[in-house]
Short mmCIF file of C-alpha atoms in Angstrom, two decimals:
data_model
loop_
_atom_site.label_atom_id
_atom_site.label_comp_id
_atom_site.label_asym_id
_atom_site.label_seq_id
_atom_site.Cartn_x
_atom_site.Cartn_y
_atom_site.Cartn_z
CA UNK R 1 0.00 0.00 0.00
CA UNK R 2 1.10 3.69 -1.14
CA UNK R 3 1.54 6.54 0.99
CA UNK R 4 -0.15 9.35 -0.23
CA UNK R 5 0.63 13.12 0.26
CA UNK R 6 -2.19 15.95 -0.20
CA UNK R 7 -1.16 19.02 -1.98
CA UNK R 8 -4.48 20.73 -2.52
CA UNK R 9 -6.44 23.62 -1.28
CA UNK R 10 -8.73 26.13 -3.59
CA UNK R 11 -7.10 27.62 -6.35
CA UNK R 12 -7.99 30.96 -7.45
CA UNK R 13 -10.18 30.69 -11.31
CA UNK R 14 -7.35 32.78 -12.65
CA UNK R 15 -4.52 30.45 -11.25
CA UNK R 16 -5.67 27.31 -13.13
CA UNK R 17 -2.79 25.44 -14.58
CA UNK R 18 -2.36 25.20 -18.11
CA UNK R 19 -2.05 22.14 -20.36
CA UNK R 20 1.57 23.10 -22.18
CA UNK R 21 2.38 20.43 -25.14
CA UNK R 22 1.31 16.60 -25.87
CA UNK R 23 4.85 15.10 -26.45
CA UNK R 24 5.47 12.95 -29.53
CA UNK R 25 4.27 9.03 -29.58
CA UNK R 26 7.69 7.71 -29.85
CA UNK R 27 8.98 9.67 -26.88
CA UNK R 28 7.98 6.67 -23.99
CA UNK R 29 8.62 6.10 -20.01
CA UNK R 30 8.65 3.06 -17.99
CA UNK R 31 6.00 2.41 -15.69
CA UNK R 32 5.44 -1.22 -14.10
CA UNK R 33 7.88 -2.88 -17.22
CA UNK R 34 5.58 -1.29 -19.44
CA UNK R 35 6.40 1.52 -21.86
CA UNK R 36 3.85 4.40 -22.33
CA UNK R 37 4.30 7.36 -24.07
CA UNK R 38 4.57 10.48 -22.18
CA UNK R 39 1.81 12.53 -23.51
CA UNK R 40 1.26 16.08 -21.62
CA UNK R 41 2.84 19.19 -19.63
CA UNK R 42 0.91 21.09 -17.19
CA UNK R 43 2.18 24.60 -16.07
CA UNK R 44 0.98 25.40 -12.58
CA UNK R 45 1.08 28.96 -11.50
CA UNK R 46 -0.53 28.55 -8.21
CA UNK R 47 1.25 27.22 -5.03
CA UNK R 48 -1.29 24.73 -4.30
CA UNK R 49 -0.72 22.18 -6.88
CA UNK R 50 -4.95 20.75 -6.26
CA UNK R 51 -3.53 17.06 -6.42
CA UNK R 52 -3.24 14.38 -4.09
CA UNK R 53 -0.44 12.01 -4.67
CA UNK R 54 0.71 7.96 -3.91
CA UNK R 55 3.28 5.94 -4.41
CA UNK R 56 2.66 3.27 -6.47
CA UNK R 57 5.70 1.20 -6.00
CA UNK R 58 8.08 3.07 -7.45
CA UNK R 59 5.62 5.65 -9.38
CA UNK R 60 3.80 8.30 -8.50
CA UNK R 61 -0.04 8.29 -9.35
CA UNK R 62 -2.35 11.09 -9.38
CA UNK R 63 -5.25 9.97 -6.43
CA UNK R 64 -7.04 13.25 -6.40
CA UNK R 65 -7.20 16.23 -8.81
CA UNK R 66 -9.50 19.66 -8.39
CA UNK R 67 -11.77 19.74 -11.30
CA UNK R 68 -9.90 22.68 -13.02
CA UNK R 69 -7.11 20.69 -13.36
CA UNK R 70 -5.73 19.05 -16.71
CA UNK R 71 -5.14 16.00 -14.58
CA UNK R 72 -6.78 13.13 -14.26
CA UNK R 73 -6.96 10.48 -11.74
CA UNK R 74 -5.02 7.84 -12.65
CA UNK R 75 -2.28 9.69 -14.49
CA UNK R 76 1.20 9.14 -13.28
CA UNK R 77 3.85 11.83 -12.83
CA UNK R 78 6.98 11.74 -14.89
CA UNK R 79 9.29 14.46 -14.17
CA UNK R 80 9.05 18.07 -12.49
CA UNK R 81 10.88 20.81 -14.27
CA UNK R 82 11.90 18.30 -16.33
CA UNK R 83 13.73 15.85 -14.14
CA UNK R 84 12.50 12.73 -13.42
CA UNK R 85 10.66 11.70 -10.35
CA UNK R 86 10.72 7.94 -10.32
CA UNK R 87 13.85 7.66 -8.09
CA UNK R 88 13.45 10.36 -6.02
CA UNK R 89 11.73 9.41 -2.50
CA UNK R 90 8.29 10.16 -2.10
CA UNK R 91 8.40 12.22 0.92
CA UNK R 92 11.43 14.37 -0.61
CA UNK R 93 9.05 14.99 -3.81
CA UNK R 94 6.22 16.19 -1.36
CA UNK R 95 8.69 18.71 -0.24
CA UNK R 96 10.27 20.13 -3.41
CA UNK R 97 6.69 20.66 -4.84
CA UNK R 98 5.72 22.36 -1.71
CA UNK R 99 8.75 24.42 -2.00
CA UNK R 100 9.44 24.78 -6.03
CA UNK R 101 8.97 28.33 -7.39
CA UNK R 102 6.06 28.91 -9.64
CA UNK R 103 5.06 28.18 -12.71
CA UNK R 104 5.79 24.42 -12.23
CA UNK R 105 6.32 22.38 -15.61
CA UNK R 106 4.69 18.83 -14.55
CA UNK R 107 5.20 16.04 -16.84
CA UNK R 108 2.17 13.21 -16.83
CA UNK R 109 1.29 10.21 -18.61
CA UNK R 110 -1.59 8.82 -18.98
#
């Protein structure tokens, strides 16, 4: 079982984040042995993110999303400001989203 982190409260309507770019089909990421193509950005301008996190064993899946979001539940998180977040302990990740300056480029797949 995955711990899960909340990172949510209201977000103001003109703080929503904003879907960036759907990456390229052939560009992929390894989730659970499987490959899946990493598919959007999401620039968040806010400082509360409106997700709840979990690890997944060693992912990171969206639990929770505010309904303004371009997140869904279910999508996993690739990389934050472009670095990838698969190795990088879940509490440590809480943190450094709590604390990154704004925008935030998120990286899902889905």
């Amino acid at each position: 079982k995955g711990s899960s982190s909340i990172l949510s409260s209201p977000m103001p309507h003109d703080s929503k984040p904003t879907l960036t770019a759907f990456r390229s089909q052939t560009e992929t990421y390894m989730i659970d042995s499987q490959k899946l193509p990493v598919l959007f950005d999401v620039d968040f301008t806010s400082s509360k993110l409106g997700l709840i996190l979990r690890k997944a064993g060693k992912n990171i899946v969206v639990e929770m999303t505010e309904s303004n979001t371009q997140v869904e539940i279910g999508d996993y998180l690739v990389a934050v400001a472009g670095k990838p977040v698969n190795s990088v302990p879940f509490q440590v990740l809480v943190k450094r989203l709590e604390s990154m300056q704004r925008p935030l480029r998120m990286t899902f797949s889905r």
